[in-house]
Structures are given as structure tokens and as C-alpha cells.
């Protein structure tokens, strides 16, 4: 029977993946608890299990006395000599107990302790095992989808892929195999929660390690990753061996290596960028495939301005700014992209706002000369200067430096306000010019709308129309506005004919204008009538709804 106990305990260790020593200690603690429940105390109880035979020994230590006052802790000399014939008063002897005598409730309590301790040990084992595997790729099976979260069967434990850690284009069903990055292991009341991710940059890095032996062997190193999961990623790589091309190693023969990764990531686009210690070169490579014409770098603000040709601007920015956003994340620099025209305009604008350092209040000729020695030519340069460097200028102390910086900032604010006013004035002038131009165009359109060819005028033959066109009279409007002397130069037109033609032209124009005004009035009346009908329909509909509230409620 003892061997059956050992076999049962061994089976528990195999199923729960816990140590045998832990199981034995738990059984001992459970039996001791059962003894306490039966006897009221367990301080004098010793429980041991033989690791080889499985024999369970429960011993109670009791003191030999003449008169027993506490039956649990004391034993009479006569009873003691039944256990040990030479027992004496004052001696402590060990009495073997049978755990079957503890009763059903005590045994049940021992069983609950065993189950609880084993469960806790199993959870702790899972937590420790998976805590050491954080950062690895784990393969599992989709067990269920719970409110968008994927519950993954990893064998004994379960993992979870939260919605935010899933790629938005991917869809999984129960039973699908999935690979994910072990992001975190959290302790909860229900046991360890294994959090997995398919969007973390580490997932992409581990996939490269699996596909590219040079990365696994540290010949090629991944320096940085910027990722927008499911859409596009940029990976910066460098080779620790001059004979190995880092980009070529990652791409593989005919692109097979990177294509395997792309398929795993549901066709996510991956740009592999050669890393460089020269930050200007690195940023230029990161913004590829766009070509950069010029770079301006501000190391203090960690900002770079990239100037590109007009045909490269949209390529550099990318769809919804994705390319420049990923490049900035990859390099750690703020990136501003400008076309050549915009850069030229900005330079001209800055030149207009530039204020010479000698114009600043509190800066004399000598101080200006000293400031120019440290490349401070303008108030703008002074504002960008570090305080420590400014304090190194002869004659500039802490108080003076603070005053200069304050004055410089106030000066720049004033210049900016003046420039803003100038822009507003220019905008007003341009707006007024645009309004005037629009009015002229509208007048020209209205005039063109009522233009009538000169050949259509009563009393003008085709031959006369031809002669009139030679002096620029193309329409009835032109004839009405021409000078009489010029009209008299036309062959076949005398004073009387000229007068009649001009009179007819003016009368025709008057009729055309009246017809145009009548048409406009008709359109306005029609619009008013249409609005009125719409208002009446709305009123009728409201009245109908008031009459049939039950019908409306049902709808």
C-alpha cells in the first residue's frame, strides 16, 4: 500500500509538472493539519514520509506524568510503559498515530490543503518557466475568441492576445495555429496570465533571428526597428564583418528570407535600412526610397530638415505621413521635409526676420564683437546659444546673460508680431485684388451672355457686317458703343445710316437687358416659391404626426 502511495504521488508530479519533494512536503503539511483538526493542536505532532518506501509515520510526542491533566499532551506511566516498557515519569515518548483515526472531516481538510498547495505550486511553476521566456516567439492554437481577445492553448497553460496586440487585417478562427511574441507574464488571482503580441517590434526582430543565420550568430546586428504593424516597418541593420552585406543577408537569395517574414506578417511591407554612425547619412537612408537633396541638422533639438525635389516630396512623406513617421521613429530624430520651393521661401522669410546682434538692446559694439567670435551673428543665434557658452564670453556674467536672453526673446516676439501684421496687410491687399478681379470677370461674363453678333442686327447686310468687323465691331454691343466718326469711315454708311444703325443697336440692347432682368426675376420667384412649398410640406408633415402619435410611436 505504501508503494501505491508513492505511485499516486509520482503521478501527481508528472501531471502537474511539480517536484516530488514539494508534493511530499504538502502531504506532510496536510496530515499535520488533519491532526490539528482532530486533537486541537499539532505542535507535538511529527509527520514524515519515507522517500523510498512511501511509508507514512505520524508521531505524537507526549510527556509521562503520574496524573494526566491534558490527554493530548500527557500520558500516564502505565500507558506509557505499554509503548515503551522502561518509560519513567518526566520522560517524553513518541506515540504512533493512525491517520484513519482522524475522521473523515480531518482527512477531507488534508485533501483540500493538498489540492490547493499543488495548484499554487503548478501556477508558480508556470509563472517562473514563462517569465524566463519573455521575449521569445511561442506557437499555440487558437482555443476561442473572447470579446475580440484571442485565447491561445499553449499546452497546459493558456495565453491571451489582446485586441491591441493583434494586427488589424488578421482574422483567426478556433483551431488555427498562431505564432506570437511573449510580451509579459502577469500574476493574477486566477493564475499567471501569459500576454502575447503580434504587433510588438520584438516579434519582427525574433522573426529575423529565425530566418537570418547571420543575425542569430551576431554577425549582423539589428540596431533599431520602427513598426506600424500590418502596414509597414523599417529595420536598421549593421554588419560586424566587413565581408558581409547586412541588407543582402537579411533579404536573402532572390528575397526568400524577407519574403518568409512578410508572409508571416500578412504581407506587411518591410524596408531594410543600412545603419550608419553618421546621423545625416542614417536619416537619408531611413527616408528611402525618396532621394534627399540637402540636409539641415539641429543637434540641440535633435531635428533634421530634409530638402527634396518636388517629384520626391510625396514619396518622402508617404501615405498619410507614414514614411517620414517611421523614419523619425527609427532614427530618433524629428524630421521635417520640405520641397525646394518651400525651403527657398522659408529661407527668405527667415532672412527678413533676422535681426543683427548689434541691434539688440544692451549689446554694445565690443560685446557684439565678442559674440561674433562664438558665431553669434544675430538675435536668433543668441536665443539658440547654451547659457554655459554665453557665460564664457568676456564681460558677461550670470545676471547679464539672463538679461540678454530675455531681451533677445522679447525682440524675436516683437519681430514676429510685426511680420504677422505685414502678412495680414498683404493678405488683405491680395483679397481685395482678388475680389476686384472676380467682379471684372463676372461683369465680362454677364456682358458676354448678352452678346449678339453684328450680322443679326436689322439693316446690316453681310457685306456691311464684313466691313464693320474690319474696324473691330463684332457685336451689337460694339456698335452701340462705337464713336459716330469711326462708323462714318465704313464704305456705304452715311450720316443717316449711321444714326439709324446706332439707334437700332441701342434699342436692341435695351430689349436684351430687359429680357435678361425678367429672366433673373423669374428665377428668383421660382426659388421663393420652391422654399415656400418646402415650408408648407414641413408644416403639413408636423400636423400629421400630431394627429397620429400612436402610429409614429409604433414606427
PDB file of C-alpha atoms in Angstrom, residues 44-221:
ATOM      1  CA  UNK A  44       3.585  17.948  19.297  1.00  0.00           C
ATOM      2  CA  UNK A  45       2.868  16.101  16.024  1.00  0.00           C
ATOM      3  CA  UNK A  46       5.578  14.982  13.606  1.00  0.00           C
ATOM      4  CA  UNK A  47       4.714  13.683  10.115  1.00  0.00           C
ATOM      5  CA  UNK A  48       7.254  12.021   7.847  1.00  0.00           C
ATOM      6  CA  UNK A  49       7.070  10.067   4.586  1.00  0.00           C
ATOM      7  CA  UNK A  50       9.841   7.705   3.594  1.00  0.00           C
ATOM      8  CA  UNK A  51      11.045   8.787   0.121  1.00  0.00           C
ATOM      9  CA  UNK A  52      11.991   5.209  -0.771  1.00  0.00           C
ATOM     10  CA  UNK A  53       9.177   3.069   0.607  1.00  0.00           C
ATOM     11  CA  UNK A  54       6.344   5.572   0.856  1.00  0.00           C
ATOM     12  CA  UNK A  55       5.698   4.661   4.494  1.00  0.00           C
ATOM     13  CA  UNK A  56       3.811   7.401   6.323  1.00  0.00           C
ATOM     14  CA  UNK A  57       4.675   7.940  10.008  1.00  0.00           C
ATOM     15  CA  UNK A  58       2.598  10.206  12.261  1.00  0.00           C
ATOM     16  CA  UNK A  59       4.155  10.554  15.709  1.00  0.00           C
ATOM     17  CA  UNK A  60       2.728  12.388  18.739  1.00  0.00           C
ATOM     18  CA  UNK A  61       5.187  13.431  21.471  1.00  0.00           C
ATOM     19  CA  UNK A  62       3.616  13.145  24.953  1.00  0.00           C
ATOM     20  CA  UNK A  63       5.049  13.615  28.446  1.00  0.00           C
ATOM     21  CA  UNK A  64       4.872  10.824  31.046  1.00  0.00           C
ATOM     22  CA  UNK A  65       3.145  12.026  34.241  1.00  0.00           C
ATOM     23  CA  UNK A  66       1.672  10.487  37.400  1.00  0.00           C
ATOM     24  CA  UNK A  67      -1.720  12.123  36.948  1.00  0.00           C
ATOM     25  CA  UNK A  68      -2.925  13.088  33.449  1.00  0.00           C
ATOM     26  CA  UNK A  69      -4.426  16.564  33.174  1.00  0.00           C
ATOM     27  CA  UNK A  70      -4.117  17.038  29.403  1.00  0.00           C
ATOM     28  CA  UNK A  71      -4.831  13.859  27.466  1.00  0.00           C
ATOM     29  CA  UNK A  72      -3.442  15.330  24.280  1.00  0.00           C
ATOM     30  CA  UNK A  73      -0.004  16.320  25.587  1.00  0.00           C
ATOM     31  CA  UNK A  74       0.330  13.973  28.594  1.00  0.00           C
ATOM     32  CA  UNK A  75       0.255  10.196  29.175  1.00  0.00           C
ATOM     33  CA  UNK A  76       0.190   8.098  32.377  1.00  0.00           C
ATOM     34  CA  UNK A  77       3.175   5.991  33.296  1.00  0.00           C
ATOM     35  CA  UNK A  78       1.210   2.739  32.924  1.00  0.00           C
ATOM     36  CA  UNK A  79       0.005   3.670  29.422  1.00  0.00           C
ATOM     37  CA  UNK A  80       3.487   4.859  28.504  1.00  0.00           C
ATOM     38  CA  UNK A  81       5.042   1.527  29.513  1.00  0.00           C
ATOM     39  CA  UNK A  82       2.705  -0.198  27.054  1.00  0.00           C
ATOM     40  CA  UNK A  83       4.536   1.750  24.340  1.00  0.00           C
ATOM     41  CA  UNK A  84       7.982   1.778  25.953  1.00  0.00           C
ATOM     42  CA  UNK A  85       8.464  -0.657  28.873  1.00  0.00           C
ATOM     43  CA  UNK A  86      11.159   1.426  30.561  1.00  0.00           C
ATOM     44  CA  UNK A  87       9.255   4.720  30.480  1.00  0.00           C
ATOM     45  CA  UNK A  88       9.678   6.983  33.506  1.00  0.00           C
ATOM     46  CA  UNK A  89       7.773   9.987  34.856  1.00  0.00           C
ATOM     47  CA  UNK A  90       9.022  13.199  33.223  1.00  0.00           C
ATOM     48  CA  UNK A  91      10.194  11.395  30.110  1.00  0.00           C
ATOM     49  CA  UNK A  92       8.808  12.255  26.635  1.00  0.00           C
ATOM     50  CA  UNK A  93       7.829   9.395  24.408  1.00  0.00           C
ATOM     51  CA  UNK A  94       6.599   9.229  20.808  1.00  0.00           C
ATOM     52  CA  UNK A  95       3.324   7.505  20.103  1.00  0.00           C
ATOM     53  CA  UNK A  96       2.470   6.396  16.567  1.00  0.00           C
ATOM     54  CA  UNK A  97      -0.953   7.576  15.342  1.00  0.00           C
ATOM     55  CA  UNK A  98      -3.102   6.085  12.610  1.00  0.00           C
ATOM     56  CA  UNK A  99      -4.433   8.821  10.328  1.00  0.00           C
ATOM     57  CA  UNK A 100      -7.584   6.753   9.724  1.00  0.00           C
ATOM     58  CA  UNK A 101      -8.494   7.661  13.309  1.00  0.00           C
ATOM     59  CA  UNK A 102      -8.555  11.378  12.481  1.00  0.00           C
ATOM     60  CA  UNK A 103     -12.017  11.142  10.997  1.00  0.00           C
ATOM     61  CA  UNK A 104     -13.486  11.962   7.626  1.00  0.00           C
ATOM     62  CA  UNK A 105     -13.597  15.747   8.087  1.00  0.00           C
ATOM     63  CA  UNK A 106      -9.949  15.912   9.081  1.00  0.00           C
ATOM     64  CA  UNK A 107      -8.922  13.796   6.078  1.00  0.00           C
ATOM     65  CA  UNK A 108     -11.046  15.991   3.779  1.00  0.00           C
ATOM     66  CA  UNK A 109      -9.293  19.091   5.134  1.00  0.00           C
ATOM     67  CA  UNK A 110      -5.920  17.474   4.443  1.00  0.00           C
ATOM     68  CA  UNK A 111      -7.072  16.706   0.901  1.00  0.00           C
ATOM     69  CA  UNK A 112      -8.101  20.356   0.311  1.00  0.00           C
ATOM     70  CA  UNK A 113      -4.721  21.576   1.529  1.00  0.00           C
ATOM     71  CA  UNK A 114      -3.005  19.133  -0.808  1.00  0.00           C
ATOM     72  CA  UNK A 115      -5.087  20.263  -3.811  1.00  0.00           C
ATOM     73  CA  UNK A 116      -4.596  23.955  -3.014  1.00  0.00           C
ATOM     74  CA  UNK A 117      -0.853  23.663  -2.470  1.00  0.00           C
ATOM     75  CA  UNK A 118      -0.406  21.624  -5.649  1.00  0.00           C
ATOM     76  CA  UNK A 119      -2.424  24.186  -7.639  1.00  0.00           C
ATOM     77  CA  UNK A 120      -0.356  27.055  -6.242  1.00  0.00           C
ATOM     78  CA  UNK A 121       2.859  25.172  -6.984  1.00  0.00           C
ATOM     79  CA  UNK A 122       1.698  24.455 -10.526  1.00  0.00           C
ATOM     80  CA  UNK A 123       0.854  28.129 -11.107  1.00  0.00           C
ATOM     81  CA  UNK A 124       4.188  29.244  -9.670  1.00  0.00           C
ATOM     82  CA  UNK A 125       5.999  26.741 -11.872  1.00  0.00           C
ATOM     83  CA  UNK A 126       4.205  28.057 -14.980  1.00  0.00           C
ATOM     84  CA  UNK A 127       4.940  31.667 -13.974  1.00  0.00           C
ATOM     85  CA  UNK A 128       8.664  31.003 -13.435  1.00  0.00           C
ATOM     86  CA  UNK A 129       9.017  28.947 -16.631  1.00  0.00           C
ATOM     87  CA  UNK A 130       7.327  31.532 -18.861  1.00  0.00           C
ATOM     88  CA  UNK A 131       8.849  34.528 -17.068  1.00  0.00           C
ATOM     89  CA  UNK A 132      12.231  33.257 -18.253  1.00  0.00           C
ATOM     90  CA  UNK A 133      10.877  33.028 -21.829  1.00  0.00           C
ATOM     91  CA  UNK A 134       9.685  36.643 -22.155  1.00  0.00           C
ATOM     92  CA  UNK A 135      10.945  37.935 -25.489  1.00  0.00           C
ATOM     93  CA  UNK A 136      10.646  34.591 -27.274  1.00  0.00           C
ATOM     94  CA  UNK A 137       8.300  33.509 -30.051  1.00  0.00           C
ATOM     95  CA  UNK A 138       5.719  30.962 -28.891  1.00  0.00           C
ATOM     96  CA  UNK A 139       3.486  28.755 -31.033  1.00  0.00           C
ATOM     97  CA  UNK A 140      -0.001  27.798 -29.928  1.00  0.00           C
ATOM     98  CA  UNK A 141      -3.529  27.034 -31.098  1.00  0.00           C
ATOM     99  CA  UNK A 142      -6.472  29.417 -31.034  1.00  0.00           C
ATOM    100  CA  UNK A 143      -8.827  27.992 -28.414  1.00  0.00           C
ATOM    101  CA  UNK A 144     -11.510  30.672 -28.531  1.00  0.00           C
ATOM    102  CA  UNK A 145     -12.202  34.323 -29.318  1.00  0.00           C
ATOM    103  CA  UNK A 146     -13.452  36.233 -26.287  1.00  0.00           C
ATOM    104  CA  UNK A 147     -14.673  39.797 -26.977  1.00  0.00           C
ATOM    105  CA  UNK A 148     -12.002  40.212 -29.624  1.00  0.00           C
ATOM    106  CA  UNK A 149      -9.214  38.742 -27.467  1.00  0.00           C
ATOM    107  CA  UNK A 150      -7.623  35.517 -28.704  1.00  0.00           C
ATOM    108  CA  UNK A 151      -7.306  32.749 -26.083  1.00  0.00           C
ATOM    109  CA  UNK A 152      -4.334  30.571 -27.070  1.00  0.00           C
ATOM    110  CA  UNK A 153      -3.765  26.974 -25.962  1.00  0.00           C
ATOM    111  CA  UNK A 154      -0.057  26.609 -25.144  1.00  0.00           C
ATOM    112  CA  UNK A 155      -0.249  23.094 -23.760  1.00  0.00           C
ATOM    113  CA  UNK A 156      -1.020  23.204 -20.037  1.00  0.00           C
ATOM    114  CA  UNK A 157      -1.303  27.000 -19.680  1.00  0.00           C
ATOM    115  CA  UNK A 158      -3.323  29.433 -21.760  1.00  0.00           C
ATOM    116  CA  UNK A 159      -2.094  32.633 -23.357  1.00  0.00           C
ATOM    117  CA  UNK A 160      -4.004  35.706 -24.475  1.00  0.00           C
ATOM    118  CA  UNK A 161      -3.509  38.014 -27.451  1.00  0.00           C
ATOM    119  CA  UNK A 162      -5.365  41.241 -26.532  1.00  0.00           C
ATOM    120  CA  UNK A 163      -7.086  43.206 -29.289  1.00  0.00           C
ATOM    121  CA  UNK A 164      -4.427  45.955 -29.175  1.00  0.00           C
ATOM    122  CA  UNK A 165      -1.689  43.342 -29.749  1.00  0.00           C
ATOM    123  CA  UNK A 166      -3.366  41.918 -32.874  1.00  0.00           C
ATOM    124  CA  UNK A 167      -2.741  43.008 -36.461  1.00  0.00           C
ATOM    125  CA  UNK A 168      -5.897  44.697 -37.713  1.00  0.00           C
ATOM    126  CA  UNK A 169      -6.104  42.812 -41.008  1.00  0.00           C
ATOM    127  CA  UNK A 170      -5.733  39.344 -39.476  1.00  0.00           C
ATOM    128  CA  UNK A 171      -8.671  37.129 -38.581  1.00  0.00           C
ATOM    129  CA  UNK A 172      -8.373  33.842 -36.657  1.00  0.00           C
ATOM    130  CA  UNK A 173     -10.782  31.005 -36.024  1.00  0.00           C
ATOM    131  CA  UNK A 174     -10.843  28.259 -33.428  1.00  0.00           C
ATOM    132  CA  UNK A 175      -8.191  25.644 -34.151  1.00  0.00           C
ATOM    133  CA  UNK A 176      -5.884  27.934 -36.160  1.00  0.00           C
ATOM    134  CA  UNK A 177      -2.161  27.733 -35.380  1.00  0.00           C
ATOM    135  CA  UNK A 178      -0.622  31.051 -34.345  1.00  0.00           C
ATOM    136  CA  UNK A 179       2.870  32.329 -33.599  1.00  0.00           C
ATOM    137  CA  UNK A 180       3.286  35.318 -31.291  1.00  0.00           C
ATOM    138  CA  UNK A 181       5.810  37.214 -29.192  1.00  0.00           C
ATOM    139  CA  UNK A 182       5.778  36.526 -25.424  1.00  0.00           C
ATOM    140  CA  UNK A 183       5.265  40.055 -24.173  1.00  0.00           C
ATOM    141  CA  UNK A 184       4.638  39.628 -20.442  1.00  0.00           C
ATOM    142  CA  UNK A 185       3.655  37.179 -17.702  1.00  0.00           C
ATOM    143  CA  UNK A 186       1.377  38.640 -15.045  1.00  0.00           C
ATOM    144  CA  UNK A 187       0.286  37.162 -11.714  1.00  0.00           C
ATOM    145  CA  UNK A 188      -3.491  37.200 -11.227  1.00  0.00           C
ATOM    146  CA  UNK A 189      -5.922  35.624  -8.772  1.00  0.00           C
ATOM    147  CA  UNK A 190      -6.759  33.026 -11.418  1.00  0.00           C
ATOM    148  CA  UNK A 191      -3.129  32.164 -12.012  1.00  0.00           C
ATOM    149  CA  UNK A 192      -0.426  33.507 -14.335  1.00  0.00           C
ATOM    150  CA  UNK A 193      -1.669  35.372 -17.413  1.00  0.00           C
ATOM    151  CA  UNK A 194       0.619  34.946 -20.423  1.00  0.00           C
ATOM    152  CA  UNK A 195       0.282  38.006 -22.658  1.00  0.00           C
ATOM    153  CA  UNK A 196       1.229  37.510 -26.322  1.00  0.00           C
ATOM    154  CA  UNK A 197       1.675  40.026 -29.132  1.00  0.00           C
ATOM    155  CA  UNK A 198       1.927  40.064 -32.912  1.00  0.00           C
ATOM    156  CA  UNK A 199       2.384  43.840 -33.173  1.00  0.00           C
ATOM    157  CA  UNK A 200       5.433  44.325 -30.937  1.00  0.00           C
ATOM    158  CA  UNK A 201       8.700  45.279 -32.724  1.00  0.00           C
ATOM    159  CA  UNK A 202      10.375  42.430 -30.832  1.00  0.00           C
ATOM    160  CA  UNK A 203       8.232  39.947 -32.810  1.00  0.00           C
ATOM    161  CA  UNK A 204       9.732  41.240 -36.050  1.00  0.00           C
ATOM    162  CA  UNK A 205      13.248  41.117 -34.571  1.00  0.00           C
ATOM    163  CA  UNK A 206      12.832  37.490 -33.464  1.00  0.00           C
ATOM    164  CA  UNK A 207      11.480  36.527 -36.898  1.00  0.00           C
ATOM    165  CA  UNK A 208      14.645  37.968 -38.459  1.00  0.00           C
ATOM    166  CA  UNK A 209      16.746  35.957 -35.988  1.00  0.00           C
ATOM    167  CA  UNK A 210      14.924  32.789 -37.065  1.00  0.00           C
ATOM    168  CA  UNK A 211      15.230  33.466 -40.798  1.00  0.00           C
ATOM    169  CA  UNK A 212      18.691  35.091 -40.983  1.00  0.00           C
ATOM    170  CA  UNK A 213      21.545  32.990 -39.535  1.00  0.00           C
ATOM    171  CA  UNK A 214      23.897  35.997 -39.634  1.00  0.00           C
ATOM    172  CA  UNK A 215      21.645  37.830 -37.160  1.00  0.00           C
ATOM    173  CA  UNK A 216      21.379  34.793 -34.871  1.00  0.00           C
ATOM    174  CA  UNK A 217      25.172  34.465 -34.888  1.00  0.00           C
ATOM    175  CA  UNK A 218      25.604  38.226 -34.196  1.00  0.00           C
ATOM    176  CA  UNK A 219      27.459  38.808 -37.478  1.00  0.00           C
ATOM    177  CA  UNK A 220      24.669  41.179 -38.498  1.00  0.00           C
ATOM    178  CA  UNK A 221      23.056  43.290 -35.805  1.00  0.00           C
TER     179      UNK A 221
END
